Tab-separated table of C-alpha atoms in Angstrom:
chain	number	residue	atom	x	y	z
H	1	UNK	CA	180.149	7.868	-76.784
H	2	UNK	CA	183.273	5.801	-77.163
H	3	UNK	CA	184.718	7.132	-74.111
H	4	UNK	CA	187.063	5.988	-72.060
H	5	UNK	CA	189.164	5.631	-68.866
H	6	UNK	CA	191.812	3.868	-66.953
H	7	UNK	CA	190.731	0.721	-64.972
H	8	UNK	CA	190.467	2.640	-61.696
H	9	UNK	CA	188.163	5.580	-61.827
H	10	UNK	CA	186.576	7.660	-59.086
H	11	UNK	CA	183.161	7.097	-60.634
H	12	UNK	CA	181.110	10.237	-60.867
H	13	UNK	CA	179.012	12.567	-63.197
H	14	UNK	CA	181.368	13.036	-66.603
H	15	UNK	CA	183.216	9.750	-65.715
H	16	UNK	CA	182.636	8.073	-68.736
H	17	UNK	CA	181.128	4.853	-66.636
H	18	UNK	CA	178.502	4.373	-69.448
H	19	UNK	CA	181.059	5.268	-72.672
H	20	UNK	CA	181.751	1.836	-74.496
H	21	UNK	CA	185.178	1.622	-74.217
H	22	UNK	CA	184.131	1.531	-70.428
H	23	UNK	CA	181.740	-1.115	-70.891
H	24	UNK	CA	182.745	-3.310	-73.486
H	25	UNK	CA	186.606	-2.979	-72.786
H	26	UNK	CA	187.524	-1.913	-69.643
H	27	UNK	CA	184.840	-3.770	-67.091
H	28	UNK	CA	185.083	-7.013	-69.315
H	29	UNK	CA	189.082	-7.802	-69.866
H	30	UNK	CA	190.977	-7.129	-66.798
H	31	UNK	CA	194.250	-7.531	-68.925
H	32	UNK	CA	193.286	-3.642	-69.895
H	33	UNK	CA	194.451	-1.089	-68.282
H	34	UNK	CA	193.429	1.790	-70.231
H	35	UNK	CA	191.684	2.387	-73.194
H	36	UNK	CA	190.574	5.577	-74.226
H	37	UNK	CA	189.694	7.737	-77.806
H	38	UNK	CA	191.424	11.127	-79.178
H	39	UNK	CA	190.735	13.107	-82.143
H	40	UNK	CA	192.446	16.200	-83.196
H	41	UNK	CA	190.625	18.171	-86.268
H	42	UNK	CA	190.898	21.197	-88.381
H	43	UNK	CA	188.600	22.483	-90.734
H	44	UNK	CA	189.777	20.002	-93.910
H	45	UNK	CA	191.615	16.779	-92.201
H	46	UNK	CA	191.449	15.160	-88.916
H	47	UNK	CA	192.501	12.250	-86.448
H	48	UNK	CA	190.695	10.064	-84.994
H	49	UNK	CA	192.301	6.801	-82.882
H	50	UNK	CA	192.158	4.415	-79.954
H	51	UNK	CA	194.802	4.277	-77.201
H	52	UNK	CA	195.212	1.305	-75.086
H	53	UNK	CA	197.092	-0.034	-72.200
H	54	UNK	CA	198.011	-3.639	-70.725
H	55	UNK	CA	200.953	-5.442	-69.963
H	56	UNK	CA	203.432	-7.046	-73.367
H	57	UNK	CA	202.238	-10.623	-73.089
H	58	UNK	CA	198.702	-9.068	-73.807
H	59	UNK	CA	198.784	-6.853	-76.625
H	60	UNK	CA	197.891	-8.999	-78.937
H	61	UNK	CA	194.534	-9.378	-76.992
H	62	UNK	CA	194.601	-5.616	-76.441
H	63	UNK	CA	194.718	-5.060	-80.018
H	64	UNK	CA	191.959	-7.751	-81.080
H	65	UNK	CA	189.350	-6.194	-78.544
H	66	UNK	CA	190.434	-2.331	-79.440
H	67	UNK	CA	190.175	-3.195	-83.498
H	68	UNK	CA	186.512	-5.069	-82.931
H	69	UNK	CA	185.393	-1.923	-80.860
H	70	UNK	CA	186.588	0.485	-83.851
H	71	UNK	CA	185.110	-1.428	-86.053
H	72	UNK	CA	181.075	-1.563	-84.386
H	73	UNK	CA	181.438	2.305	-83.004
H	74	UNK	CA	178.878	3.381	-85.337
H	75	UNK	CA	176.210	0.503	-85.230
H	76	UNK	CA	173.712	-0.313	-82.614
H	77	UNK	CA	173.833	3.115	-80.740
H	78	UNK	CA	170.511	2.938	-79.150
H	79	UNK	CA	168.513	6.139	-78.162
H	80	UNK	CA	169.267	5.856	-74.586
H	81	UNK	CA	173.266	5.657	-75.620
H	82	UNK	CA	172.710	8.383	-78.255
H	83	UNK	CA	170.785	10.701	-75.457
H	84	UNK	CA	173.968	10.126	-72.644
H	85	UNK	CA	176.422	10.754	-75.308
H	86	UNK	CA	174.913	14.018	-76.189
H	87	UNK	CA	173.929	14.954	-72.754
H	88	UNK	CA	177.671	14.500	-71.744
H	89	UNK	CA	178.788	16.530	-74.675
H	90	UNK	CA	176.862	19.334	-74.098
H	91	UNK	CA	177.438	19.526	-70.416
H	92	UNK	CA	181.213	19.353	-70.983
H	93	UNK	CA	180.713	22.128	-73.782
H	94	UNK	CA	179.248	24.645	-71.410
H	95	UNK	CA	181.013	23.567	-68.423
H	96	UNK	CA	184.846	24.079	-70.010
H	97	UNK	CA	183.528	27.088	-71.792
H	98	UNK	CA	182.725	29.160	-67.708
H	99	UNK	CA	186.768	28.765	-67.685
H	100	UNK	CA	187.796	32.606	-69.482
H	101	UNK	CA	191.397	31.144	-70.489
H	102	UNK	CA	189.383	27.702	-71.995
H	103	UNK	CA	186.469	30.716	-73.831
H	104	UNK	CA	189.476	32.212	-75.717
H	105	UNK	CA	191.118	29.378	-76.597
H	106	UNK	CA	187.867	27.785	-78.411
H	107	UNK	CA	187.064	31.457	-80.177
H	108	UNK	CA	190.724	31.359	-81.295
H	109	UNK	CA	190.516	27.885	-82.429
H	110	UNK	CA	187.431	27.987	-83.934
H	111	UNK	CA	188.723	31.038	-85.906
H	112	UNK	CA	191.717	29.829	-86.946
H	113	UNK	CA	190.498	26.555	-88.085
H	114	UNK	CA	186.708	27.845	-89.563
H	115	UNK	CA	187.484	31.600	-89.761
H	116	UNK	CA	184.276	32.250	-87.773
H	117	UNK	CA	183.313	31.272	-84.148
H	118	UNK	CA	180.156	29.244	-83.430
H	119	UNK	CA	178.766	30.431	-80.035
H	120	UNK	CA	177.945	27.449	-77.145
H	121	UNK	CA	174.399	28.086	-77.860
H	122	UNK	CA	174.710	27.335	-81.798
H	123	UNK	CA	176.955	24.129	-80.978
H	124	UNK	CA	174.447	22.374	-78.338
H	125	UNK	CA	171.609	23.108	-80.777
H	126	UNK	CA	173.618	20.978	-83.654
H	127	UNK	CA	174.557	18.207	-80.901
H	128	UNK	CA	170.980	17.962	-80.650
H	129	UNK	CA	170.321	17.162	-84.320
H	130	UNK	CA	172.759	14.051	-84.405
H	131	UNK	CA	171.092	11.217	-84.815
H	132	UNK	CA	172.258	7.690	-84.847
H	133	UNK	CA	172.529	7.233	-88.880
H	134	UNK	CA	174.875	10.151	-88.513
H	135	UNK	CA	177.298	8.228	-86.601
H	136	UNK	CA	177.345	5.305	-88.449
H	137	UNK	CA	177.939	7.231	-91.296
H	138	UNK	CA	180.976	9.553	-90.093
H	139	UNK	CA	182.328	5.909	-88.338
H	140	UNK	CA	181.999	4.654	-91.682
H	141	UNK	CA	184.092	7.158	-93.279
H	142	UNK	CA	186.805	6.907	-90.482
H	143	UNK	CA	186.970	3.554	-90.591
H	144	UNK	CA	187.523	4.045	-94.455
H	145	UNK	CA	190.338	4.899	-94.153
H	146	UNK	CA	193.685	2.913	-93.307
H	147	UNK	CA	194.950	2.708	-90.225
H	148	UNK	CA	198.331	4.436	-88.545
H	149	UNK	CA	199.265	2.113	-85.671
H	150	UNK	CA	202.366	3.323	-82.994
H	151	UNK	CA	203.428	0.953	-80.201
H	152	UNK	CA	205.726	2.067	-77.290
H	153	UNK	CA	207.397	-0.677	-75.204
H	154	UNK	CA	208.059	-4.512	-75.715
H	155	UNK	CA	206.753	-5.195	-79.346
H	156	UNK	CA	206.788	-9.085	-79.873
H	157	UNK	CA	203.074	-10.007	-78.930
H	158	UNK	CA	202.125	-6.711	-81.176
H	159	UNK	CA	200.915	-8.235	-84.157
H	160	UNK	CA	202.174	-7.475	-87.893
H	161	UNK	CA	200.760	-4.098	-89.454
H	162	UNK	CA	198.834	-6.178	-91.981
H	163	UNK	CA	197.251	-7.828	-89.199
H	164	UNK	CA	196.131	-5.078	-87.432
H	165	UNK	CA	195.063	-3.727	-90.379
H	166	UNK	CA	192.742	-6.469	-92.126
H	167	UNK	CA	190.375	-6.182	-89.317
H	168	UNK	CA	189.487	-2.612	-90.258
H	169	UNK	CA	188.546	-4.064	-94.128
């Protein structure tokens, strides 16, 4: 749902056009040059954070937008957004798992980190029972938490830690 991209994108099916950090960052401040989301997780801890892109004298901006996107990621997901979201999760599910090298990864993965593997078919059927109070409550619990903020390149328009920070209270 949050998505993501560079500012020049082929366009296509699994794009991420629709994602919000395509719509509300990317296509409105064409100081951005890339914004995107990551997580990594494992069966008790996780991380979950925001990469951006844009040129020194805009960071400052950069940050602002990124920290105001965090912060609304789990309100106002409409059905339509919810619907897209899980219709591009699914398809990229099933899609990576044709790959036999990708297959094996996941069941090793899944293993390692739950001690159990979850077949494709299991997984869609729980993307299916997400709804929209579910991610404002797991966004709520991420955003809980303080955040760990790495900058590479010119630093002066970067503001202070406590800065950055504040906007996520």
């Amino acid at each position: 749902m949050m998505g993501g991209g560079a500012s020049f994108s082929a366009g296509g099916p699994g794009k991420g056009m629709y994602t919000r950090l395509y719509t509300n960052i990317l296509n409105r401040y064409p100081f951005v040059t890339a914004a995107s989301v990551f997580n990594s997780f494992y069966n008790d801890v996780g991380v979950f954070g925001v990469y951006g892109a844009t040129s020194a004298s805009c960071m400052g901006q950069l940050v602002s937008v990124l920290c105001k996107e965090m912060a609304g990621m789990g309100s106002g997901v409409s059905s339509e957004e919810l619907a897209r979201a899980k219709n591009q999760l699914k398809a990229s599910l099933v899609m990576n798992l044709e790959s036999r090298p990708i297959l094996l990864e996941d069941i090793g993965r899944q293993v390692l980190s739950y001690g159990a593997y979850t077949p494709a078919t299991e997984l869609v059927a729980k993307i299916e029972k997400v709804s929209a109070a579910d991610l404002a409550r797991v966004a709520k619990k991420v955003m809980a938490s303080p955040p760990s903020v790495a900058v590479y390149g010119d630093t002066t328009s970067v503001p202070r830690y406590d800065v950055i920070a504040k906007q996520f209270a």
